[in-house]
JSON list of C-alpha atoms in Angstrom, two decimals:
[
{"chain": "C", "resi": 95, "resn": "UNK", "atom": "CA", "xyz": [-139.74, 26.62, 64.76]},
{"chain": "C", "resi": 96, "resn": "UNK", "atom": "CA", "xyz": [-141.61, 23.71, 66.28]},
{"chain": "C", "resi": 97, "resn": "UNK", "atom": "CA", "xyz": [-142.60, 25.23, 69.59]},
{"chain": "C", "resi": 98, "resn": "UNK", "atom": "CA", "xyz": [-144.05, 21.97, 70.90]},
{"chain": "C", "resi": 99, "resn": "UNK", "atom": "CA", "xyz": [-140.73, 20.15, 70.63]},
{"chain": "C", "resi": 100, "resn": "UNK", "atom": "CA", "xyz": [-138.84, 23.06, 72.08]},
{"chain": "C", "resi": 101, "resn": "UNK", "atom": "CA", "xyz": [-141.18, 23.27, 75.07]},
{"chain": "C", "resi": 102, "resn": "UNK", "atom": "CA", "xyz": [-140.77, 19.56, 75.73]},
{"chain": "C", "resi": 103, "resn": "UNK", "atom": "CA", "xyz": [-137.01, 19.57, 75.67]},
{"chain": "C", "resi": 104, "resn": "UNK", "atom": "CA", "xyz": [-135.71, 22.96, 76.57]},
{"chain": "C", "resi": 105, "resn": "UNK", "atom": "CA", "xyz": [-137.68, 23.60, 79.75]},
{"chain": "C", "resi": 106, "resn": "UNK", "atom": "CA", "xyz": [-137.24, 27.28, 79.28]},
{"chain": "C", "resi": 107, "resn": "UNK", "atom": "CA", "xyz": [-139.20, 30.11, 77.67]},
{"chain": "C", "resi": 108, "resn": "UNK", "atom": "CA", "xyz": [-136.22, 32.38, 77.23]},
{"chain": "C", "resi": 109, "resn": "UNK", "atom": "CA", "xyz": [-132.92, 31.41, 75.76]},
{"chain": "C", "resi": 110, "resn": "UNK", "atom": "CA", "xyz": [-129.77, 32.01, 77.69]},
{"chain": "C", "resi": 111, "resn": "UNK", "atom": "CA", "xyz": [-126.18, 31.94, 76.72]},
{"chain": "C", "resi": 112, "resn": "UNK", "atom": "CA", "xyz": [-123.11, 30.62, 78.53]},
{"chain": "C", "resi": 113, "resn": "UNK", "atom": "CA", "xyz": [-120.06, 32.82, 78.24]},
{"chain": "C", "resi": 114, "resn": "UNK", "atom": "CA", "xyz": [-116.46, 31.59, 78.35]},
{"chain": "C", "resi": 115, "resn": "UNK", "atom": "CA", "xyz": [-113.68, 33.35, 80.17]},
{"chain": "C", "resi": 116, "resn": "UNK", "atom": "CA", "xyz": [-111.96, 35.99, 78.06]},
{"chain": "C", "resi": 117, "resn": "UNK", "atom": "CA", "xyz": [-111.49, 39.77, 78.02]},
{"chain": "C", "resi": 118, "resn": "UNK", "atom": "CA", "xyz": [-113.21, 42.34, 75.83]},
{"chain": "C", "resi": 119, "resn": "UNK", "atom": "CA", "xyz": [-111.48, 45.73, 75.89]},
{"chain": "C", "resi": 120, "resn": "UNK", "atom": "CA", "xyz": [-113.60, 48.81, 75.33]},
{"chain": "C", "resi": 121, "resn": "UNK", "atom": "CA", "xyz": [-112.67, 52.47, 75.31]},
{"chain": "C", "resi": 122, "resn": "UNK", "atom": "CA", "xyz": [-114.01, 52.88, 78.83]},
{"chain": "C", "resi": 123, "resn": "UNK", "atom": "CA", "xyz": [-113.20, 49.70, 80.68]},
{"chain": "C", "resi": 124, "resn": "UNK", "atom": "CA", "xyz": [-112.57, 45.97, 80.45]},
{"chain": "C", "resi": 125, "resn": "UNK", "atom": "CA", "xyz": [-115.44, 43.53, 80.87]},
{"chain": "C", "resi": 126, "resn": "UNK", "atom": "CA", "xyz": [-114.28, 40.15, 82.16]},
{"chain": "C", "resi": 127, "resn": "UNK", "atom": "CA", "xyz": [-116.75, 37.40, 81.33]},
{"chain": "C", "resi": 128, "resn": "UNK", "atom": "CA", "xyz": [-116.28, 34.23, 83.36]},
{"chain": "C", "resi": 129, "resn": "UNK", "atom": "CA", "xyz": [-117.46, 30.64, 82.98]},
{"chain": "C", "resi": 130, "resn": "UNK", "atom": "CA", "xyz": [-121.03, 29.99, 84.10]},
{"chain": "C", "resi": 131, "resn": "UNK", "atom": "CA", "xyz": [-122.07, 33.61, 83.61]},
{"chain": "C", "resi": 132, "resn": "UNK", "atom": "CA", "xyz": [-125.34, 33.82, 81.73]},
{"chain": "C", "resi": 133, "resn": "UNK", "atom": "CA", "xyz": [-126.36, 36.43, 79.17]},
{"chain": "C", "resi": 134, "resn": "UNK", "atom": "CA", "xyz": [-130.11, 36.58, 78.66]},
{"chain": "C", "resi": 135, "resn": "UNK", "atom": "CA", "xyz": [-130.91, 36.47, 74.99]},
{"chain": "C", "resi": 136, "resn": "UNK", "atom": "CA", "xyz": [-133.97, 38.27, 73.68]},
{"chain": "C", "resi": 137, "resn": "UNK", "atom": "CA", "xyz": [-136.36, 35.85, 72.00]},
{"chain": "C", "resi": 138, "resn": "UNK", "atom": "CA", "xyz": [-136.95, 32.12, 72.28]},
{"chain": "C", "resi": 139, "resn": "UNK", "atom": "CA", "xyz": [-134.33, 29.42, 72.48]},
{"chain": "C", "resi": 140, "resn": "UNK", "atom": "CA", "xyz": [-132.97, 28.07, 69.20]},
{"chain": "C", "resi": 141, "resn": "UNK", "atom": "CA", "xyz": [-134.01, 24.87, 67.42]},
{"chain": "C", "resi": 142, "resn": "UNK", "atom": "CA", "xyz": [-133.14, 21.36, 68.71]},
{"chain": "C", "resi": 143, "resn": "UNK", "atom": "CA", "xyz": [-131.73, 22.51, 72.00]},
{"chain": "C", "resi": 144, "resn": "UNK", "atom": "CA", "xyz": [-129.39, 20.73, 74.33]},
{"chain": "C", "resi": 145, "resn": "UNK", "atom": "CA", "xyz": [-128.72, 20.67, 78.02]},
{"chain": "C", "resi": 146, "resn": "UNK", "atom": "CA", "xyz": [-125.70, 23.02, 77.92]},
{"chain": "C", "resi": 147, "resn": "UNK", "atom": "CA", "xyz": [-127.53, 25.93, 79.42]},
{"chain": "C", "resi": 148, "resn": "UNK", "atom": "CA", "xyz": [-129.67, 23.81, 81.70]},
{"chain": "C", "resi": 149, "resn": "UNK", "atom": "CA", "xyz": [-126.61, 22.39, 83.43]},
{"chain": "C", "resi": 150, "resn": "UNK", "atom": "CA", "xyz": [-124.67, 25.63, 83.54]},
{"chain": "C", "resi": 151, "resn": "UNK", "atom": "CA", "xyz": [-127.69, 27.62, 84.69]},
{"chain": "C", "resi": 152, "resn": "UNK", "atom": "CA", "xyz": [-127.14, 26.15, 88.15]},
{"chain": "C", "resi": 153, "resn": "UNK", "atom": "CA", "xyz": [-124.31, 28.38, 89.24]},
{"chain": "C", "resi": 154, "resn": "UNK", "atom": "CA", "xyz": [-123.71, 29.97, 92.64]},
{"chain": "C", "resi": 155, "resn": "UNK", "atom": "CA", "xyz": [-125.22, 33.24, 93.83]},
{"chain": "C", "resi": 156, "resn": "UNK", "atom": "CA", "xyz": [-121.96, 35.17, 93.77]},
{"chain": "C", "resi": 157, "resn": "UNK", "atom": "CA", "xyz": [-121.50, 34.48, 90.07]},
{"chain": "C", "resi": 158, "resn": "UNK", "atom": "CA", "xyz": [-125.15, 35.29, 89.47]},
{"chain": "C", "resi": 159, "resn": "UNK", "atom": "CA", "xyz": [-124.71, 38.74, 90.98]},
{"chain": "C", "resi": 160, "resn": "UNK", "atom": "CA", "xyz": [-121.63, 39.31, 88.87]},
{"chain": "C", "resi": 161, "resn": "UNK", "atom": "CA", "xyz": [-123.57, 38.31, 85.77]},
{"chain": "C", "resi": 162, "resn": "UNK", "atom": "CA", "xyz": [-126.23, 40.90, 86.53]},
{"chain": "C", "resi": 163, "resn": "UNK", "atom": "CA", "xyz": [-123.58, 43.57, 86.93]},
{"chain": "C", "resi": 164, "resn": "UNK", "atom": "CA", "xyz": [-122.13, 42.68, 83.54]},
{"chain": "C", "resi": 165, "resn": "UNK", "atom": "CA", "xyz": [-125.54, 42.69, 81.89]},
{"chain": "C", "resi": 166, "resn": "UNK", "atom": "CA", "xyz": [-126.10, 46.29, 83.01]},
{"chain": "C", "resi": 167, "resn": "UNK", "atom": "CA", "xyz": [-123.26, 47.37, 80.74]},
{"chain": "C", "resi": 168, "resn": "UNK", "atom": "CA", "xyz": [-124.60, 45.49, 77.70]},
{"chain": "C", "resi": 169, "resn": "UNK", "atom": "CA", "xyz": [-127.77, 46.83, 76.12]},
{"chain": "C", "resi": 170, "resn": "UNK", "atom": "CA", "xyz": [-128.40, 44.04, 73.62]},
{"chain": "C", "resi": 171, "resn": "UNK", "atom": "CA", "xyz": [-126.89, 40.97, 71.95]},
{"chain": "C", "resi": 172, "resn": "UNK", "atom": "CA", "xyz": [-126.08, 43.17, 68.95]},
{"chain": "C", "resi": 173, "resn": "UNK", "atom": "CA", "xyz": [-123.93, 45.37, 71.15]},
{"chain": "C", "resi": 174, "resn": "UNK", "atom": "CA", "xyz": [-122.09, 42.33, 72.45]},
{"chain": "C", "resi": 175, "resn": "UNK", "atom": "CA", "xyz": [-121.59, 41.10, 68.88]},
{"chain": "C", "resi": 176, "resn": "UNK", "atom": "CA", "xyz": [-119.91, 44.39, 68.01]},
{"chain": "C", "resi": 177, "resn": "UNK", "atom": "CA", "xyz": [-117.63, 44.17, 71.03]},
{"chain": "C", "resi": 178, "resn": "UNK", "atom": "CA", "xyz": [-116.82, 40.54, 70.33]},
{"chain": "C", "resi": 179, "resn": "UNK", "atom": "CA", "xyz": [-116.10, 41.22, 66.68]},
{"chain": "C", "resi": 180, "resn": "UNK", "atom": "CA", "xyz": [-113.73, 44.01, 67.66]},
{"chain": "C", "resi": 181, "resn": "UNK", "atom": "CA", "xyz": [-112.08, 41.69, 70.19]},
{"chain": "C", "resi": 182, "resn": "UNK", "atom": "CA", "xyz": [-111.65, 38.95, 67.58]},
{"chain": "C", "resi": 183, "resn": "UNK", "atom": "CA", "xyz": [-110.06, 41.32, 65.06]},
{"chain": "C", "resi": 184, "resn": "UNK", "atom": "CA", "xyz": [-107.24, 41.75, 67.55]},
{"chain": "C", "resi": 185, "resn": "UNK", "atom": "CA", "xyz": [-107.42, 38.19, 68.87]},
{"chain": "C", "resi": 186, "resn": "UNK", "atom": "CA", "xyz": [-108.27, 35.95, 65.89]},
{"chain": "C", "resi": 187, "resn": "UNK", "atom": "CA", "xyz": [-106.93, 32.86, 67.64]},
{"chain": "C", "resi": 188, "resn": "UNK", "atom": "CA", "xyz": [-109.38, 33.09, 70.53]},
{"chain": "C", "resi": 189, "resn": "UNK", "atom": "CA", "xyz": [-111.37, 29.86, 70.25]},
{"chain": "C", "resi": 190, "resn": "UNK", "atom": "CA", "xyz": [-113.48, 30.93, 73.21]},
{"chain": "C", "resi": 191, "resn": "UNK", "atom": "CA", "xyz": [-114.30, 34.21, 71.54]},
{"chain": "C", "resi": 192, "resn": "UNK", "atom": "CA", "xyz": [-115.43, 32.53, 68.32]},
{"chain": "C", "resi": 193, "resn": "UNK", "atom": "CA", "xyz": [-117.39, 30.00, 70.37]},
{"chain": "C", "resi": 194, "resn": "UNK", "atom": "CA", "xyz": [-119.25, 32.75, 72.17]},
{"chain": "C", "resi": 195, "resn": "UNK", "atom": "CA", "xyz": [-119.97, 34.58, 68.92]},
{"chain": "C", "resi": 196, "resn": "UNK", "atom": "CA", "xyz": [-121.43, 31.36, 67.56]},
{"chain": "C", "resi": 197, "resn": "UNK", "atom": "CA", "xyz": [-123.65, 31.00, 70.61]},
{"chain": "C", "resi": 198, "resn": "UNK", "atom": "CA", "xyz": [-125.00, 34.52, 70.19]},
{"chain": "C", "resi": 199, "resn": "UNK", "atom": "CA", "xyz": [-125.74, 34.01, 66.51]},
{"chain": "C", "resi": 200, "resn": "UNK", "atom": "CA", "xyz": [-127.44, 30.69, 67.29]},
{"chain": "C", "resi": 201, "resn": "UNK", "atom": "CA", "xyz": [-129.65, 32.36, 69.87]},
{"chain": "C", "resi": 202, "resn": "UNK", "atom": "CA", "xyz": [-130.77, 34.80, 67.17]},
{"chain": "C", "resi": 203, "resn": "UNK", "atom": "CA", "xyz": [-131.42, 31.98, 64.69]},
{"chain": "C", "resi": 204, "resn": "UNK", "atom": "CA", "xyz": [-128.62, 33.27, 62.47]},
{"chain": "C", "resi": 205, "resn": "UNK", "atom": "CA", "xyz": [-127.45, 29.75, 61.77]},
{"chain": "C", "resi": 206, "resn": "UNK", "atom": "CA", "xyz": [-125.14, 30.46, 58.83]},
{"chain": "C", "resi": 207, "resn": "UNK", "atom": "CA", "xyz": [-123.19, 33.03, 60.82]},
{"chain": "C", "resi": 208, "resn": "UNK", "atom": "CA", "xyz": [-123.20, 30.70, 63.82]},
{"chain": "C", "resi": 209, "resn": "UNK", "atom": "CA", "xyz": [-121.71, 27.90, 61.74]},
{"chain": "C", "resi": 210, "resn": "UNK", "atom": "CA", "xyz": [-118.90, 30.13, 60.49]},
{"chain": "C", "resi": 211, "resn": "UNK", "atom": "CA", "xyz": [-118.04, 31.24, 64.02]},
{"chain": "C", "resi": 212, "resn": "UNK", "atom": "CA", "xyz": [-118.16, 27.71, 65.44]},
{"chain": "C", "resi": 213, "resn": "UNK", "atom": "CA", "xyz": [-116.02, 26.45, 62.57]},
{"chain": "C", "resi": 214, "resn": "UNK", "atom": "CA", "xyz": [-113.31, 28.98, 63.43]},
{"chain": "C", "resi": 215, "resn": "UNK", "atom": "CA", "xyz": [-113.45, 27.86, 67.07]},
{"chain": "C", "resi": 216, "resn": "UNK", "atom": "CA", "xyz": [-113.35, 24.21, 66.01]},
{"chain": "C", "resi": 217, "resn": "UNK", "atom": "CA", "xyz": [-110.32, 24.69, 63.76]},
{"chain": "C", "resi": 218, "resn": "UNK", "atom": "CA", "xyz": [-108.51, 26.29, 66.69]},
{"chain": "C", "resi": 219, "resn": "UNK", "atom": "CA", "xyz": [-109.52, 23.62, 69.23]},
{"chain": "C", "resi": 220, "resn": "UNK", "atom": "CA", "xyz": [-110.64, 20.47, 67.37]},
{"chain": "C", "resi": 221, "resn": "UNK", "atom": "CA", "xyz": [-110.33, 18.32, 70.49]},
{"chain": "C", "resi": 222, "resn": "UNK", "atom": "CA", "xyz": [-112.64, 20.47, 72.58]},
{"chain": "C", "resi": 223, "resn": "UNK", "atom": "CA", "xyz": [-115.87, 18.45, 72.82]},
{"chain": "C", "resi": 224, "resn": "UNK", "atom": "CA", "xyz": [-118.01, 21.42, 73.80]},
{"chain": "C", "resi": 225, "resn": "UNK", "atom": "CA", "xyz": [-116.91, 23.36, 70.73]},
{"chain": "C", "resi": 226, "resn": "UNK", "atom": "CA", "xyz": [-117.20, 20.25, 68.55]},
{"chain": "C", "resi": 227, "resn": "UNK", "atom": "CA", "xyz": [-120.75, 19.62, 69.73]},
{"chain": "C", "resi": 228, "resn": "UNK", "atom": "CA", "xyz": [-121.83, 23.18, 69.03]},
{"chain": "C", "resi": 229, "resn": "UNK", "atom": "CA", "xyz": [-120.16, 23.12, 65.61]},
{"chain": "C", "resi": 230, "resn": "UNK", "atom": "CA", "xyz": [-121.86, 19.83, 64.78]},
{"chain": "C", "resi": 231, "resn": "UNK", "atom": "CA", "xyz": [-125.21, 21.22, 65.87]},
{"chain": "C", "resi": 232, "resn": "UNK", "atom": "CA", "xyz": [-124.73, 24.31, 63.72]},
{"chain": "C", "resi": 233, "resn": "UNK", "atom": "CA", "xyz": [-124.08, 22.04, 60.74]},
{"chain": "C", "resi": 234, "resn": "UNK", "atom": "CA", "xyz": [-127.34, 20.23, 61.43]},
{"chain": "C", "resi": 235, "resn": "UNK", "atom": "CA", "xyz": [-129.14, 23.56, 61.80]},
{"chain": "C", "resi": 236, "resn": "UNK", "atom": "CA", "xyz": [-128.03, 24.33, 58.25]},
{"chain": "C", "resi": 237, "resn": "UNK", "atom": "CA", "xyz": [-129.02, 20.94, 56.86]},
{"chain": "C", "resi": 238, "resn": "UNK", "atom": "CA", "xyz": [-125.51, 19.49, 56.75]},
{"chain": "C", "resi": 239, "resn": "UNK", "atom": "CA", "xyz": [-125.63, 15.88, 57.93]},
{"chain": "C", "resi": 240, "resn": "UNK", "atom": "CA", "xyz": [-121.86, 15.83, 58.53]},
{"chain": "C", "resi": 241, "resn": "UNK", "atom": "CA", "xyz": [-122.68, 17.24, 61.94]},
{"chain": "C", "resi": 242, "resn": "UNK", "atom": "CA", "xyz": [-124.48, 14.03, 62.82]},
{"chain": "C", "resi": 243, "resn": "UNK", "atom": "CA", "xyz": [-121.36, 11.95, 62.29]},
{"chain": "C", "resi": 244, "resn": "UNK", "atom": "CA", "xyz": [-119.33, 14.28, 64.51]},
{"chain": "C", "resi": 245, "resn": "UNK", "atom": "CA", "xyz": [-121.86, 13.76, 67.29]},
{"chain": "C", "resi": 246, "resn": "UNK", "atom": "CA", "xyz": [-121.80, 9.99, 66.80]},
{"chain": "C", "resi": 247, "resn": "UNK", "atom": "CA", "xyz": [-118.01, 10.04, 66.99]},
{"chain": "C", "resi": 248, "resn": "UNK", "atom": "CA", "xyz": [-118.16, 11.91, 70.30]},
{"chain": "C", "resi": 249, "resn": "UNK", "atom": "CA", "xyz": [-120.71, 9.42, 71.58]},
{"chain": "C", "resi": 250, "resn": "UNK", "atom": "CA", "xyz": [-118.22, 6.63, 70.86]},
{"chain": "C", "resi": 251, "resn": "UNK", "atom": "CA", "xyz": [-115.86, 7.87, 73.58]},
{"chain": "C", "resi": 252, "resn": "UNK", "atom": "CA", "xyz": [-118.47, 9.55, 75.76]},
{"chain": "C", "resi": 253, "resn": "UNK", "atom": "CA", "xyz": [-121.58, 7.38, 75.65]},
{"chain": "C", "resi": 254, "resn": "UNK", "atom": "CA", "xyz": [-123.26, 9.32, 78.47]},
{"chain": "C", "resi": 255, "resn": "UNK", "atom": "CA", "xyz": [-122.91, 12.77, 76.97]},
{"chain": "C", "resi": 256, "resn": "UNK", "atom": "CA", "xyz": [-126.28, 14.36, 77.69]},
{"chain": "C", "resi": 257, "resn": "UNK", "atom": "CA", "xyz": [-125.79, 17.14, 75.17]},
{"chain": "C", "resi": 258, "resn": "UNK", "atom": "CA", "xyz": [-125.03, 14.78, 72.30]},
{"chain": "C", "resi": 259, "resn": "UNK", "atom": "CA", "xyz": [-127.89, 12.42, 73.15]},
{"chain": "C", "resi": 260, "resn": "UNK", "atom": "CA", "xyz": [-130.29, 15.35, 73.32]},
{"chain": "C", "resi": 261, "resn": "UNK", "atom": "CA", "xyz": [-129.28, 16.79, 69.95]},
{"chain": "C", "resi": 262, "resn": "UNK", "atom": "CA", "xyz": [-129.31, 13.39, 68.24]},
{"chain": "C", "resi": 263, "resn": "UNK", "atom": "CA", "xyz": [-132.76, 12.67, 69.66]},
{"chain": "C", "resi": 264, "resn": "UNK", "atom": "CA", "xyz": [-134.12, 15.93, 68.28]},
{"chain": "C", "resi": 265, "resn": "UNK", "atom": "CA", "xyz": [-132.36, 15.41, 64.96]},
{"chain": "C", "resi": 266, "resn": "UNK", "atom": "CA", "xyz": [-133.93, 11.96, 64.64]},
{"chain": "C", "resi": 267, "resn": "UNK", "atom": "CA", "xyz": [-137.36, 13.30, 65.56]},
{"chain": "C", "resi": 268, "resn": "UNK", "atom": "CA", "xyz": [-137.09, 16.12, 63.03]},
{"chain": "C", "resi": 269, "resn": "UNK", "atom": "CA", "xyz": [-136.27, 13.57, 60.33]},
{"chain": "C", "resi": 270, "resn": "UNK", "atom": "CA", "xyz": [-139.22, 11.40, 61.39]},
{"chain": "C", "resi": 271, "resn": "UNK", "atom": "CA", "xyz": [-136.93, 8.65, 62.65]},
{"chain": "C", "resi": 272, "resn": "UNK", "atom": "CA", "xyz": [-139.14, 8.22, 65.66]},
{"chain": "C", "resi": 273, "resn": "UNK", "atom": "CA", "xyz": [-137.71, 4.97, 66.98]},
{"chain": "C", "resi": 274, "resn": "UNK", "atom": "CA", "xyz": [-134.20, 6.43, 66.92]},
{"chain": "C", "resi": 275, "resn": "UNK", "atom": "CA", "xyz": [-135.38, 9.50, 68.80]},
{"chain": "C", "resi": 276, "resn": "UNK", "atom": "CA", "xyz": [-137.07, 7.29, 71.37]},
{"chain": "C", "resi": 277, "resn": "UNK", "atom": "CA", "xyz": [-133.90, 5.25, 71.80]},
{"chain": "C", "resi": 278, "resn": "UNK", "atom": "CA", "xyz": [-131.80, 8.36, 72.43]},
{"chain": "C", "resi": 279, "resn": "UNK", "atom": "CA", "xyz": [-134.34, 9.80, 74.85]},
{"chain": "C", "resi": 280, "resn": "UNK", "atom": "CA", "xyz": [-134.48, 6.52, 76.76]},
{"chain": "C", "resi": 281, "resn": "UNK", "atom": "CA", "xyz": [-130.70, 6.64, 77.12]},
{"chain": "C", "resi": 282, "resn": "UNK", "atom": "CA", "xyz": [-131.08, 10.16, 78.47]},
{"chain": "C", "resi": 283, "resn": "UNK", "atom": "CA", "xyz": [-133.65, 9.09, 81.04]},
{"chain": "C", "resi": 284, "resn": "UNK", "atom": "CA", "xyz": [-131.17, 6.72, 82.64]},
{"chain": "C", "resi": 285, "resn": "UNK", "atom": "CA", "xyz": [-128.80, 9.63, 83.22]},
{"chain": "C", "resi": 286, "resn": "UNK", "atom": "CA", "xyz": [-131.33, 12.01, 84.80]},
{"chain": "C", "resi": 287, "resn": "UNK", "atom": "CA", "xyz": [-133.01, 12.11, 88.23]},
{"chain": "C", "resi": 288, "resn": "UNK", "atom": "CA", "xyz": [-136.25, 10.16, 87.98]},
{"chain": "C", "resi": 289, "resn": "UNK", "atom": "CA", "xyz": [-138.64, 12.93, 89.03]},
{"chain": "C", "resi": 290, "resn": "UNK", "atom": "CA", "xyz": [-136.75, 15.88, 87.61]},
{"chain": "C", "resi": 291, "resn": "UNK", "atom": "CA", "xyz": [-138.34, 18.34, 85.20]},
{"chain": "C", "resi": 292, "resn": "UNK", "atom": "CA", "xyz": [-135.99, 17.08, 82.53]},
{"chain": "C", "resi": 293, "resn": "UNK", "atom": "CA", "xyz": [-137.15, 13.49, 82.96]},
{"chain": "C", "resi": 294, "resn": "UNK", "atom": "CA", "xyz": [-140.80, 14.50, 82.87]},
{"chain": "C", "resi": 295, "resn": "UNK", "atom": "CA", "xyz": [-140.24, 16.49, 79.68]},
{"chain": "C", "resi": 296, "resn": "UNK", "atom": "CA", "xyz": [-138.38, 13.63, 78.03]},
{"chain": "C", "resi": 297, "resn": "UNK", "atom": "CA", "xyz": [-141.11, 11.14, 78.91]},
{"chain": "C", "resi": 298, "resn": "UNK", "atom": "CA", "xyz": [-143.59, 13.45, 77.21]},
{"chain": "C", "resi": 299, "resn": "UNK", "atom": "CA", "xyz": [-141.30, 13.65, 74.19]},
{"chain": "C", "resi": 300, "resn": "UNK", "atom": "CA", "xyz": [-141.09, 9.85, 74.06]},
{"chain": "C", "resi": 301, "resn": "UNK", "atom": "CA", "xyz": [-144.88, 9.63, 74.23]},
{"chain": "C", "resi": 302, "resn": "UNK", "atom": "CA", "xyz": [-145.17, 12.15, 71.40]},
{"chain": "C", "resi": 303, "resn": "UNK", "atom": "CA", "xyz": [-142.66, 10.25, 69.26]},
{"chain": "C", "resi": 304, "resn": "UNK", "atom": "CA", "xyz": [-144.45, 6.98, 69.98]},
{"chain": "C", "resi": 305, "resn": "UNK", "atom": "CA", "xyz": [-147.77, 8.44, 68.84]},
{"chain": "C", "resi": 306, "resn": "UNK", "atom": "CA", "xyz": [-146.17, 9.79, 65.67]},
{"chain": "C", "resi": 307, "resn": "UNK", "atom": "CA", "xyz": [-144.59, 6.41, 65.02]},
{"chain": "C", "resi": 308, "resn": "UNK", "atom": "CA", "xyz": [-147.92, 4.57, 64.82]},
{"chain": "C", "resi": 309, "resn": "UNK", "atom": "CA", "xyz": [-149.68, 7.10, 62.58]}
]
């Protein structure tokens, strides 16, 4: 995994995972996971990255406390996978559940499993841009360029989608299409606060792409 690119774009040393609202029943109690709650994932953030987590990381203190309480009952991502899988056996039409499972697998670099989970979520909610973006990214993670077209289609009706621009920039950079990556990053800069950490990181990424371009 190209740690340099990740450090430039992700602005985070640990990956974290945004959980959608749904219920997971266990033998002891029911854990309710709400939007904007973050599950810390062990290990580094997955390839390409986007600004999903960066945006949703900024939640209020009350939700943060609730997240910590939930985390105490979950020992590891593997434990959550087991609970989610059990939940989905009984609730196979839960797009949010499949989405979350895909996020967990992505955080563990299990891209094939992530793609399968995201595909199930996508088939249930094909008009959900967040799910579509994650599914498209999982396709790219597995070398399937069809994901790129999905992202471009989303960009047609949402030209300022930070997540899509970020993924397309990284995809272009990975494929040594340096000018394309620069173009996407420049579009991102317009959407971000001038002196923010994100803007600084993107300027560094642009500089890196520019230097690669002239080699």
